[in-house]
PDB file of C-alpha atoms and ligand atoms in Angstrom:
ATOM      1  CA  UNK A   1      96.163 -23.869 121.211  1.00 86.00           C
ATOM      2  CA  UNK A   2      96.861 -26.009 117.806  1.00 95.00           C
ATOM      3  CA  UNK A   3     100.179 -25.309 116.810  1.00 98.00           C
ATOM      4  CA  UNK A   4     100.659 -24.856 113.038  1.00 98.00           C
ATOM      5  CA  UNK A   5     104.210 -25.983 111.869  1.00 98.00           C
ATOM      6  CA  UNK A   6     106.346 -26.034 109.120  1.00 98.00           C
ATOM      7  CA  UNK A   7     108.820 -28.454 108.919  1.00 99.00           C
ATOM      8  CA  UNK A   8     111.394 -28.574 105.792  1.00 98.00           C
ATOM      9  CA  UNK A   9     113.390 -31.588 105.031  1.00 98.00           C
ATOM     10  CA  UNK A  10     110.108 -33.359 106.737  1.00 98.00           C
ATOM     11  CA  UNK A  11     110.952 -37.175 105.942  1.00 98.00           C
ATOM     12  CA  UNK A  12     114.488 -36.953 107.569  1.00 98.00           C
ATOM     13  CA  UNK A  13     114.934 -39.881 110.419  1.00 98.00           C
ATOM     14  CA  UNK A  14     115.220 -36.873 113.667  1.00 98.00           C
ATOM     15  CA  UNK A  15     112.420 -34.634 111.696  1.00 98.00           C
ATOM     16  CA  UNK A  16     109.883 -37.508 111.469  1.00 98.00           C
ATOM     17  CA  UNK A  17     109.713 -37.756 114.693  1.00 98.00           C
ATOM     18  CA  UNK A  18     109.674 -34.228 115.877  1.00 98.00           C
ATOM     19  CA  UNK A  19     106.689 -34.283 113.849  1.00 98.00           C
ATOM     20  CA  UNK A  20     105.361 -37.059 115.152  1.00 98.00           C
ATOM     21  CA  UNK A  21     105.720 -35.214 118.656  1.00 98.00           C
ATOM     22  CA  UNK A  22     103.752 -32.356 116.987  1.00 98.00           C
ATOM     23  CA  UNK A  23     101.537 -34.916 115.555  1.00 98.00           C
ATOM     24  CA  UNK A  24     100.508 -36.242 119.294  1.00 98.00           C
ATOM     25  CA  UNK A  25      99.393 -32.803 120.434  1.00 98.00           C
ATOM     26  CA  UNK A  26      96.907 -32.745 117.670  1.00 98.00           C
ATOM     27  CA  UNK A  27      98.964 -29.883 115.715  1.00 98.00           C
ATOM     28  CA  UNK A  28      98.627 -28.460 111.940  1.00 98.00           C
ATOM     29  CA  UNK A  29     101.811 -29.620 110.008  1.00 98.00           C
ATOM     30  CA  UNK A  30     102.948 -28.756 106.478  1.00 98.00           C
ATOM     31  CA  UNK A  31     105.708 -30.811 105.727  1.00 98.00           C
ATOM     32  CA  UNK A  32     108.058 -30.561 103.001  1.00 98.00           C
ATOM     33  CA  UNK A  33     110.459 -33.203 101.316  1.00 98.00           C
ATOM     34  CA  UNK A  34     111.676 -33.768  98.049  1.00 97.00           C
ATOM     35  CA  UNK A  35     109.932 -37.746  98.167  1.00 97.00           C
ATOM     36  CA  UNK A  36     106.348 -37.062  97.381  1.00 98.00           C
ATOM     37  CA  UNK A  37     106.216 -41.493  98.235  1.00 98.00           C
ATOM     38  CA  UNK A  38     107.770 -40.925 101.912  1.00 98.00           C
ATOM     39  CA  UNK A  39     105.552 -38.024 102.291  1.00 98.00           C
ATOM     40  CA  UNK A  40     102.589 -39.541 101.497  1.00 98.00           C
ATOM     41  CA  UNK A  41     103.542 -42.423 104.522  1.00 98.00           C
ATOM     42  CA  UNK A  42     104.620 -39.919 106.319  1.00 98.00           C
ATOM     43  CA  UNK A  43     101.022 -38.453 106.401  1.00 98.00           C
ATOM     44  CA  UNK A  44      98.831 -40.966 107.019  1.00 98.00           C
ATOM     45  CA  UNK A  45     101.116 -41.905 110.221  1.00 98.00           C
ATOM     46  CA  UNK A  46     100.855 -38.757 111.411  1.00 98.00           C
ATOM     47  CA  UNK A  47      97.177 -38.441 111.076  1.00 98.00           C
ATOM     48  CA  UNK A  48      96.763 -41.743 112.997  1.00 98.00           C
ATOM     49  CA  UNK A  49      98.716 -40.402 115.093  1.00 98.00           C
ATOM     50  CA  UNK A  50      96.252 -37.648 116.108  1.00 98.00           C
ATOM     51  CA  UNK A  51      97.721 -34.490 113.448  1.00 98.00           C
ATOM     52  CA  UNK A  52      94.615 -32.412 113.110  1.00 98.00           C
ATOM     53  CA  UNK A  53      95.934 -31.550 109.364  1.00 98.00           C
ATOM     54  CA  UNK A  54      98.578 -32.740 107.540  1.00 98.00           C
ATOM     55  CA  UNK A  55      99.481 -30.714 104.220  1.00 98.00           C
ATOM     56  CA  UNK A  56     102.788 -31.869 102.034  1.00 98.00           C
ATOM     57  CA  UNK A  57     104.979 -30.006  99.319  1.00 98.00           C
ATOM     58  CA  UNK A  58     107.054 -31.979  97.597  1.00 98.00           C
ATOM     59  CA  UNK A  59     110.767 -29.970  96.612  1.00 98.00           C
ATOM     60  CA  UNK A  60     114.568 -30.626  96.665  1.00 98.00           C
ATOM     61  CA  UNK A  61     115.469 -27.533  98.663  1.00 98.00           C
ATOM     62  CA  UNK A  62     118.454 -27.032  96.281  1.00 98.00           C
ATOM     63  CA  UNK A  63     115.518 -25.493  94.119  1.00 98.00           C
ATOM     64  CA  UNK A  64     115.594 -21.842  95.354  1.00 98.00           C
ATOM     65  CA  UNK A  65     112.752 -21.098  92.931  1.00 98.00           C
ATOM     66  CA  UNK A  66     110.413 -23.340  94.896  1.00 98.00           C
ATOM     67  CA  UNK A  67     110.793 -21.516  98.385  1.00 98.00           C
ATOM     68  CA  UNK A  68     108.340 -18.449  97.614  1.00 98.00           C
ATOM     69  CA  UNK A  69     105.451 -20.770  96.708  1.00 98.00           C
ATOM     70  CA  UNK A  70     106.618 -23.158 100.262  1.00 98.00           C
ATOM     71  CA  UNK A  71     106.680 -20.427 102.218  1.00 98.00           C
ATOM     72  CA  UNK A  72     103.755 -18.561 100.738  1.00 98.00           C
ATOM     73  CA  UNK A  73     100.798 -21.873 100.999  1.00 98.00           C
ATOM     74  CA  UNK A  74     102.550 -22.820 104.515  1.00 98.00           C
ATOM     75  CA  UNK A  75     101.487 -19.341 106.095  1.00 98.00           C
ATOM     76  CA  UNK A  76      98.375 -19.667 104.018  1.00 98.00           C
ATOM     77  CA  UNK A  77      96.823 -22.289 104.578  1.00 97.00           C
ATOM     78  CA  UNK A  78      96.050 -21.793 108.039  1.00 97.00           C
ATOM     79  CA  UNK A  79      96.655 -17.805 108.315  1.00 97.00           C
ATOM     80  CA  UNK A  80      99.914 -18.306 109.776  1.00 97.00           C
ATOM     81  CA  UNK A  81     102.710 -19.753 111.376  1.00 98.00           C
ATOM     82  CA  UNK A  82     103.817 -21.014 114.933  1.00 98.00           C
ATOM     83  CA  UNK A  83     106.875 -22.795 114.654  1.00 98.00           C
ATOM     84  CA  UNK A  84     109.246 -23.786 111.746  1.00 98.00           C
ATOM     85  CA  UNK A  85     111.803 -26.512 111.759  1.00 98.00           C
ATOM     86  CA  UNK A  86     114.838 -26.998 109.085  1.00 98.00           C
ATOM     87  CA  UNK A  87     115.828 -30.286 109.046  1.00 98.00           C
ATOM     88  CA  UNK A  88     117.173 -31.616 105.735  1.00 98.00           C
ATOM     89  CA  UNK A  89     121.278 -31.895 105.427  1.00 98.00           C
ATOM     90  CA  UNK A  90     123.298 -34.572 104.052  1.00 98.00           C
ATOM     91  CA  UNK A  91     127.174 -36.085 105.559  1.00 97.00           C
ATOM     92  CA  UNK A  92     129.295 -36.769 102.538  1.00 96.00           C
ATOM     93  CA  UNK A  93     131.958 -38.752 102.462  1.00 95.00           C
ATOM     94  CA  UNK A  94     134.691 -36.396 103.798  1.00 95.00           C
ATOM     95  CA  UNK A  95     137.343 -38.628 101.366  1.00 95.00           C
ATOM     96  CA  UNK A  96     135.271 -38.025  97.959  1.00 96.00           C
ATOM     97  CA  UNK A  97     134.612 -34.376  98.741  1.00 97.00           C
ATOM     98  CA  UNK A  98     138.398 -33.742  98.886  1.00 96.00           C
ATOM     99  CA  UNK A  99     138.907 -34.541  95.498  1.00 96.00           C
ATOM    100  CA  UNK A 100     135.825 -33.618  93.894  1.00 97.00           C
ATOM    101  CA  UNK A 101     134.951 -30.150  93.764  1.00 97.00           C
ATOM    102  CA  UNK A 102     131.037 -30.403  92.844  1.00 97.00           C
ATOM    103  CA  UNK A 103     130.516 -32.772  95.698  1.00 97.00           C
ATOM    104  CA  UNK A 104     132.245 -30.132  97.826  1.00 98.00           C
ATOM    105  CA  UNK A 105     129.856 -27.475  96.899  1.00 98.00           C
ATOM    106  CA  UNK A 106     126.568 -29.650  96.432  1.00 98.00           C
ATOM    107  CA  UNK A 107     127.166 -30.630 100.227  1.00 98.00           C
ATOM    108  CA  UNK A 108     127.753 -26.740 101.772  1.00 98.00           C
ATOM    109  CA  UNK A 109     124.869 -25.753  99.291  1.00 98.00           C
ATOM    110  CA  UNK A 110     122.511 -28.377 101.077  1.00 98.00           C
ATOM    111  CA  UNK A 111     123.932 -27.903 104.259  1.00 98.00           C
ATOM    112  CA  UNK A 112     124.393 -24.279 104.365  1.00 98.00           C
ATOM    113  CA  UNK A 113     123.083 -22.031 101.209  1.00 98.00           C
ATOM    114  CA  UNK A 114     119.740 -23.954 101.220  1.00 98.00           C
ATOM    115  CA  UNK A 115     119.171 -23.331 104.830  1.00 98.00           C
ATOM    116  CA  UNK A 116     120.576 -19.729 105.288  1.00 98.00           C
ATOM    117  CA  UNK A 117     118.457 -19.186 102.189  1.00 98.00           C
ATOM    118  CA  UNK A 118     115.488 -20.741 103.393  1.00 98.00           C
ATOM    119  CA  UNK A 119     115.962 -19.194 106.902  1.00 98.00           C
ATOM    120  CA  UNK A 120     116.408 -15.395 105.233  1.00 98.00           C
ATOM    121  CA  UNK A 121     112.810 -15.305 103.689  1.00 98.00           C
ATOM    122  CA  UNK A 122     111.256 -17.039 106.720  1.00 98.00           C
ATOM    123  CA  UNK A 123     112.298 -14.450 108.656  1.00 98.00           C
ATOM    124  CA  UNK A 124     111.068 -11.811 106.884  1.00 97.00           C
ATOM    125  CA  UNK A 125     107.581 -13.349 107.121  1.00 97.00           C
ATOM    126  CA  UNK A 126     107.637 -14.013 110.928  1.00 98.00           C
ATOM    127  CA  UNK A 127     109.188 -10.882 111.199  1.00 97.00           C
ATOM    128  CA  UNK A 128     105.917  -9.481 109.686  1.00 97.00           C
ATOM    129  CA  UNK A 129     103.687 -11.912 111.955  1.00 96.00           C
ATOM    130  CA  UNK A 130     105.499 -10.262 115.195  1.00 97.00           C
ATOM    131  CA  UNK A 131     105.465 -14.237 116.658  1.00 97.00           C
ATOM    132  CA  UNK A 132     106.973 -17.874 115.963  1.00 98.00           C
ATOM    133  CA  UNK A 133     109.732 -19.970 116.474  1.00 98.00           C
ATOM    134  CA  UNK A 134     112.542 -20.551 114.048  1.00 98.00           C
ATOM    135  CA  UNK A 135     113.948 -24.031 114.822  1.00 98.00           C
ATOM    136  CA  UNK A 136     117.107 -25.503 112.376  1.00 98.00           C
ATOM    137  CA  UNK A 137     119.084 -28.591 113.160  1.00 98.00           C
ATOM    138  CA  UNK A 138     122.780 -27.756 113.257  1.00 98.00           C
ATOM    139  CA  UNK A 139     125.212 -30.125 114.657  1.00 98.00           C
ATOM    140  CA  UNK A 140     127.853 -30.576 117.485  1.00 98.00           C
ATOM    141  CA  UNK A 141     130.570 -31.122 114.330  1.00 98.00           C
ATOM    142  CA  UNK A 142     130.175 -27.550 114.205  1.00 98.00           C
ATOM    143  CA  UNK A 143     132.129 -27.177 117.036  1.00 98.00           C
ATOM    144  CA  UNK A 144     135.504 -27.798 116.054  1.00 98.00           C
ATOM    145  CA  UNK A 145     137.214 -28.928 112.644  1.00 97.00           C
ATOM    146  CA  UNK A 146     138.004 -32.488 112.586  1.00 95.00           C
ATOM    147  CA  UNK A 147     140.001 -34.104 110.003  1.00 93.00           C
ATOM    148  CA  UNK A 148     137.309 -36.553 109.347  1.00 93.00           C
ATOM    149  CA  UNK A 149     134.497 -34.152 108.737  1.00 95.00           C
ATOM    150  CA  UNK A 150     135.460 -30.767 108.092  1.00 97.00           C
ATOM    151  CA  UNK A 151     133.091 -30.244 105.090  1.00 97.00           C
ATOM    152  CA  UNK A 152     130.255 -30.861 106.975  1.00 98.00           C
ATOM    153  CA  UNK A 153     131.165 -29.499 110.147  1.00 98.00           C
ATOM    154  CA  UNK A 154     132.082 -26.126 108.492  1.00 98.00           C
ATOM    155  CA  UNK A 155     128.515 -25.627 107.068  1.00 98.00           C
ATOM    156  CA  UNK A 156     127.090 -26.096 110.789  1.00 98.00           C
ATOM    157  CA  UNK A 157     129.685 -24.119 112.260  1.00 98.00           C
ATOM    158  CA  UNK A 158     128.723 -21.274 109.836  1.00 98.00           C
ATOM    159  CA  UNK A 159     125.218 -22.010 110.210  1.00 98.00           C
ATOM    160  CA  UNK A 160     125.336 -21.723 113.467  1.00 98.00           C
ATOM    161  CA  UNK A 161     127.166 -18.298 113.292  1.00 98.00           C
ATOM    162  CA  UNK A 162     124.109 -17.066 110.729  1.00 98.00           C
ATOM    163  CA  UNK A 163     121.521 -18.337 113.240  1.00 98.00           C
ATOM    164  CA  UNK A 164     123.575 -16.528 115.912  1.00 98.00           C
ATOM    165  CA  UNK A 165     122.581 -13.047 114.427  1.00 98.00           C
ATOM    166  CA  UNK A 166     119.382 -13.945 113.218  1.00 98.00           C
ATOM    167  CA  UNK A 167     118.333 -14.441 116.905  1.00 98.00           C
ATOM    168  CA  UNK A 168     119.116 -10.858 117.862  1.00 98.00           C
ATOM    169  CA  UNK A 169     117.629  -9.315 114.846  1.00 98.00           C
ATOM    170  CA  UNK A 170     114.200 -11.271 115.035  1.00 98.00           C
ATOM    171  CA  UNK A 171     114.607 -10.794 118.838  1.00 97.00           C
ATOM    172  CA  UNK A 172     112.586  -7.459 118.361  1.00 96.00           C
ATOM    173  CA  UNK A 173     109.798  -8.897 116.677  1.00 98.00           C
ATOM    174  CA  UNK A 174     109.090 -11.462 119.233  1.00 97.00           C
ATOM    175  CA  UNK A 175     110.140 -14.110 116.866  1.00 98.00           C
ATOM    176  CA  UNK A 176     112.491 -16.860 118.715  1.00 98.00           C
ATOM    177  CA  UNK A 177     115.152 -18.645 116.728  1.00 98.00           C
ATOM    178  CA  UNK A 178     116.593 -21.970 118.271  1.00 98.00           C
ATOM    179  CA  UNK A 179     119.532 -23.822 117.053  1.00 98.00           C
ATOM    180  CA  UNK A 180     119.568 -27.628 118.047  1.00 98.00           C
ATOM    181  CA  UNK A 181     122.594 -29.391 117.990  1.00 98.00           C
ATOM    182  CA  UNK A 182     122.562 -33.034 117.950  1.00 98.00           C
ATOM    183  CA  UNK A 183     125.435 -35.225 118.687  1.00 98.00           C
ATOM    184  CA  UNK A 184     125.189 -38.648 116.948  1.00 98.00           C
ATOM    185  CA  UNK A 185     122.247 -39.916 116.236  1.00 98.00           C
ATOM    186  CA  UNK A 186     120.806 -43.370 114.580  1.00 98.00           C
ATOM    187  CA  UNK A 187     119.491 -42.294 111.101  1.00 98.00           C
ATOM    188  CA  UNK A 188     120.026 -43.461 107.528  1.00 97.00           C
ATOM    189  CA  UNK A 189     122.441 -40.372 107.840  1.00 97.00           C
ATOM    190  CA  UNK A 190     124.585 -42.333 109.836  1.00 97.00           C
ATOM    191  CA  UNK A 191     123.547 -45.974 108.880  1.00 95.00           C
ATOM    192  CA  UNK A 192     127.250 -46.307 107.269  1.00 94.00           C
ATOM    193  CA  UNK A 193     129.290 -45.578 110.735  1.00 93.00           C
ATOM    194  CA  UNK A 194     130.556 -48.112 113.261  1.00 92.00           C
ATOM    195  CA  UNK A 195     127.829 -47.361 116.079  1.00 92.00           C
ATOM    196  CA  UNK A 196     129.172 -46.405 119.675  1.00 94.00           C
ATOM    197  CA  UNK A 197     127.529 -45.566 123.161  1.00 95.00           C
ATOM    198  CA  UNK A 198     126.944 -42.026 122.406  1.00 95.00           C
ATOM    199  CA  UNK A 199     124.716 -42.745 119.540  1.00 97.00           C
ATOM    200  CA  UNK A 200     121.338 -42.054 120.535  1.00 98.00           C
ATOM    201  CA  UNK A 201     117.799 -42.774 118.926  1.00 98.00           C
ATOM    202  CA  UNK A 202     116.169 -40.907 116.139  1.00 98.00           C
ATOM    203  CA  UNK A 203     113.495 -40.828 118.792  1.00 98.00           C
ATOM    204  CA  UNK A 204     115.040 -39.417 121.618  1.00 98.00           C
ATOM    205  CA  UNK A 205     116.849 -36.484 119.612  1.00 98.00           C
ATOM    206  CA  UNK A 206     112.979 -36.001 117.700  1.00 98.00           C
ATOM    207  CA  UNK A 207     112.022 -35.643 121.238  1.00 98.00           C
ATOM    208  CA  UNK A 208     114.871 -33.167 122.055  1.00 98.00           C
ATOM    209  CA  UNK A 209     114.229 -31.598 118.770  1.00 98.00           C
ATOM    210  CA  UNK A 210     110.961 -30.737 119.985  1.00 98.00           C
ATOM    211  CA  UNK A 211     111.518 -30.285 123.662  1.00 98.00           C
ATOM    212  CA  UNK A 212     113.763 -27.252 122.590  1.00 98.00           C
ATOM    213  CA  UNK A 213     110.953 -25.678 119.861  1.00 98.00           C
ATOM    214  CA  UNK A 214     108.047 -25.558 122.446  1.00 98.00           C
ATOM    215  CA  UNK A 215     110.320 -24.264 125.133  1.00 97.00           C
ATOM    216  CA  UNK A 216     112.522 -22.462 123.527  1.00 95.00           C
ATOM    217  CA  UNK A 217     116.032 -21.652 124.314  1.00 95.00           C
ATOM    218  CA  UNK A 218     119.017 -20.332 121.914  1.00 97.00           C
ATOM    219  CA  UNK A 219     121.525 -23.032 121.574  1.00 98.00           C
ATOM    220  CA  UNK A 220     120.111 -26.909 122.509  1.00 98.00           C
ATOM    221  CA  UNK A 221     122.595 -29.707 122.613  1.00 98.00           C
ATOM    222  CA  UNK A 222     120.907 -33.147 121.930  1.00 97.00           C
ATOM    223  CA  UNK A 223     121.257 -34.737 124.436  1.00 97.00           C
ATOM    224  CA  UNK A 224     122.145 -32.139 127.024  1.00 97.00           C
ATOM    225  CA  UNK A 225     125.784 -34.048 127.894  1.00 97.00           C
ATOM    226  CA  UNK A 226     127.302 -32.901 124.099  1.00 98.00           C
ATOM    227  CA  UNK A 227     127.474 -29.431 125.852  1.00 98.00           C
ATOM    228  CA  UNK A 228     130.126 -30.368 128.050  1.00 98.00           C
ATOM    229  CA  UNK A 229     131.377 -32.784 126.027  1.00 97.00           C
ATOM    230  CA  UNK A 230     131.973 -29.873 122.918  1.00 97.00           C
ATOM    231  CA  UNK A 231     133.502 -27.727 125.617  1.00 97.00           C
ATOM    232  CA  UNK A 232     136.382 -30.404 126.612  1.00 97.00           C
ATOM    233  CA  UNK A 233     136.972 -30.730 122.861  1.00 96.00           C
ATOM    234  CA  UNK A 234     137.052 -27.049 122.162  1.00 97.00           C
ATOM    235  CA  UNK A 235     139.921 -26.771 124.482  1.00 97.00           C
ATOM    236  CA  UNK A 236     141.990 -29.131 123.798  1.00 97.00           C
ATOM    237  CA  UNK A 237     145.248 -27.581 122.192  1.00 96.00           C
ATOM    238  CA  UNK A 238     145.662 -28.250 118.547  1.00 95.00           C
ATOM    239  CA  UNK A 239     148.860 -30.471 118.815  1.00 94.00           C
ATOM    240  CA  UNK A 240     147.120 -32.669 121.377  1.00 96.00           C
ATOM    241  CA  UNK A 241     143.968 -32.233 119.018  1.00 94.00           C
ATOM    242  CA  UNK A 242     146.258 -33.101 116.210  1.00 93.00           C
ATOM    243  CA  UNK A 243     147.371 -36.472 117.411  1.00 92.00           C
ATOM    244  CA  UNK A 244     144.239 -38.042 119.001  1.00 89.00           C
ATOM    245  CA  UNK A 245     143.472 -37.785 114.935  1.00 75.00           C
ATOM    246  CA  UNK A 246     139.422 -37.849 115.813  1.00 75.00           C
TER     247      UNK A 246
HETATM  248  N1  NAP B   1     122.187 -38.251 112.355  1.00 60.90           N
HETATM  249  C1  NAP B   1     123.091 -37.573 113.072  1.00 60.90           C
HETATM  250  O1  NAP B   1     123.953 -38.163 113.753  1.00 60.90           O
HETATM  251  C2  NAP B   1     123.067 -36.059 113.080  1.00 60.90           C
HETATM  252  C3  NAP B   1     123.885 -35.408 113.997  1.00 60.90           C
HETATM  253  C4  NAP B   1     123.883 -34.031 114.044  1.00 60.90           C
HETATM  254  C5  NAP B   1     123.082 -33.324 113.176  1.00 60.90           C
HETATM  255  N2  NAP B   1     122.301 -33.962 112.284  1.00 60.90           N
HETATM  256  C6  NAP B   1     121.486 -33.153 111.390  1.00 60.90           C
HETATM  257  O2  NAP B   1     120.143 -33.495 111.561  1.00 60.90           O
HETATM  258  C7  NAP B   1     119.417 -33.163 110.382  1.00 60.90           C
HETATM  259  C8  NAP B   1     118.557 -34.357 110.008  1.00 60.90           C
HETATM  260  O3  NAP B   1     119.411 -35.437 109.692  1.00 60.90           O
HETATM  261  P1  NAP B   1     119.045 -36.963 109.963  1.00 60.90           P
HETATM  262  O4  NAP B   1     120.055 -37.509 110.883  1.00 60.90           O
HETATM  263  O5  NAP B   1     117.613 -37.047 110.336  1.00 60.90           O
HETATM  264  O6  NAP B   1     119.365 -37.606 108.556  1.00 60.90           O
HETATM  265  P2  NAP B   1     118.483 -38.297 107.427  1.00 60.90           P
HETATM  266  O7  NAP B   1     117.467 -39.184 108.013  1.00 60.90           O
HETATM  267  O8  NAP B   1     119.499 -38.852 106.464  1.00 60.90           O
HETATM  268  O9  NAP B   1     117.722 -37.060 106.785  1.00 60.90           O
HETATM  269  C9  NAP B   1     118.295 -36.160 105.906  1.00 60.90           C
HETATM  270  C10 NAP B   1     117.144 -35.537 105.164  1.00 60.90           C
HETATM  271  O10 NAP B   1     117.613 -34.500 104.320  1.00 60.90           O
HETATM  272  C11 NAP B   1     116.872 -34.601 103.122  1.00 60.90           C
HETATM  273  N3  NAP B   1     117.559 -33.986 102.020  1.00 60.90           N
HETATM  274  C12 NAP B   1     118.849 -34.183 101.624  1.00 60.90           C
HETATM  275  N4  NAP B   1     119.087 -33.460 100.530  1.00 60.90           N
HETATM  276  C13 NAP B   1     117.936 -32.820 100.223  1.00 60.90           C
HETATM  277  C14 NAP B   1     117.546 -31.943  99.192  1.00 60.90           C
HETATM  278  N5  NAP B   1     118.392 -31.566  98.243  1.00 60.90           N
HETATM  279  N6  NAP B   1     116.276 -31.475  99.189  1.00 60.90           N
HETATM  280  C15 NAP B   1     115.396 -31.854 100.149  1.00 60.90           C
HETATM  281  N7  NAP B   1     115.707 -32.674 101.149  1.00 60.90           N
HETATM  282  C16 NAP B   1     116.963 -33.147 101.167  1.00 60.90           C
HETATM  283  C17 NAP B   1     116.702 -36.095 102.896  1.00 60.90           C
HETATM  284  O11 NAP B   1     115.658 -36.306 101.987  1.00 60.90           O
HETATM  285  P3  NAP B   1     115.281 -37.763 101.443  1.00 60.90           P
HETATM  286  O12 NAP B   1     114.410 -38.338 102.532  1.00 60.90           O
HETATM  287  O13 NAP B   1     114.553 -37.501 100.193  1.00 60.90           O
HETATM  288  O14 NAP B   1     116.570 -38.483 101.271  1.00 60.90           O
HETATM  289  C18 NAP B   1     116.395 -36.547 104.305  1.00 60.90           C
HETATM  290  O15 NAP B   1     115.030 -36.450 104.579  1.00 60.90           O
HETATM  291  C19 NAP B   1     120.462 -32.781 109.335  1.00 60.90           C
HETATM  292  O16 NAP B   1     120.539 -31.377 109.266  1.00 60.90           O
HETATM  293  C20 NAP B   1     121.747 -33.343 109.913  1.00 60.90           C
HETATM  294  O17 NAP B   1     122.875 -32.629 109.447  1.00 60.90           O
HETATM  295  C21 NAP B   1     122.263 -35.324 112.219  1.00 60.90           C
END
């Protein structure tokens, strides 16, 4: 079977190479990105890479108006959909967003409105299809509010509380929805941190990424150790929490 996917936020370091993973099994991709330059490269790799058809759509996703026209030629173009991925997010600088409101709200609109947005129509058209995956890239700072990236962390965490429901409403229509959620990962994202030993390669969490939209679970964490490593966190008691000052 060729696999037709959509994948928003298509030039990000983890999506490019989920795609690339789609790519090697000779798949249909529509990517979007707001770049029309990195999609272009991001094409022509992916057809040498074996991509039976590339299409691109070039949007920022803080557009709303653009999504009916994505979402419309993605399902299209080849008389359907098999699996979707939402990838695109920014980290801001948890500092700046403290004292500037519009950063504040341009970073949960990109992280959360966009998606949960984005997500909402999608569903209504797999929903119609009666098949699909619905694949979106949380994160493990969803987990638990940290002083150091709250802003962020409380778009995934609410993200991952949309995607939650969404699963058991498009559960009936044989649609699957699949939240990944990566722990640290090596991608211009993160290009500005001090790197430690459990940052892993944009490759292996495209691979993950990937892994968990062609078998499909509910909740993936990327790698599988951030599980167990979210679920120590989780319990520690705030005052400990507090002064370990993570
Ligand atoms: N890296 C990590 O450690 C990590 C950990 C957990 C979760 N995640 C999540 O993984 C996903 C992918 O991130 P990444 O690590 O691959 O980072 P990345 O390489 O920096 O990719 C972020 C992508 O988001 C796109 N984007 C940002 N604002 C956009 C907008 N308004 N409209 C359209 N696209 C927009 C960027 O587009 P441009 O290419 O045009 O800049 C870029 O392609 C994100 O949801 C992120 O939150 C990352």
């Amino acid at each position: 079977m060729t696999r037709r996917v959509l994948i928003l936020g298509a030039t990000s370091g983890i999506a490019q190479e989920v795609a690339r993973c789609f790519a090697a099994e000779r798949a249909k991709l529509f990517l979007v990105a707001r770049d029309p330059e990195k999609l272009k490269a991001l094409t022509d790799d992916l057809k040498v890479r074996g991509a039976e058809s590339v299409e691109t759509y070039a949007a920022d996703l803080t557009d709303h108006s653009s999504y009916p026209l994505i979402i419309s030629r993605s399902l299209a173009v080849w008389g359907g959909l098999d699996a979707v991925l939402i990838a695109h997010g920014i980290l801001p600088d948890q500092v700046s967003v403290e004292s500037n409101p519009a950063l504040l709200l341009n970073s949960i609109e990109i992280n959360y409105i966009s998606v949960v947005s984005l997500l909402m129509r999608l569903a209504i058209a797999l929903e119609e299809q009666r098949s699909g995956v619905l694949a979106v890239i949380g994160s493990v700072a969803g987990d638990r509010g940290r002083r150091s990236n709250y802003v962020y962390g409380s778009a995934k965490s609410a993200l991952a509380t949309f995607v939650a429901g969404l699963r058991l409403r498009l559960a009936a229509a044989n649609v699957q929805v699949v939240l990944v959620k990566p722990g640290w990962v090596r991608t211009p994202m993160t290009a500005h941190l001090s790197q430690n030993f459990l940052f892993v390669s944009a490759e292996q969490a495209g691979r993950g990424v990937y892994s968990a939209m062609i078998s499909p679970r509910a909740v993936v964490y990327c790698p599988w150790y951030w599980k167990w490593i979210m679920g120590l966190v989780r319990i520690i008691p705030e005052p400990i929490f507090a002064k370990l000052n993570l």
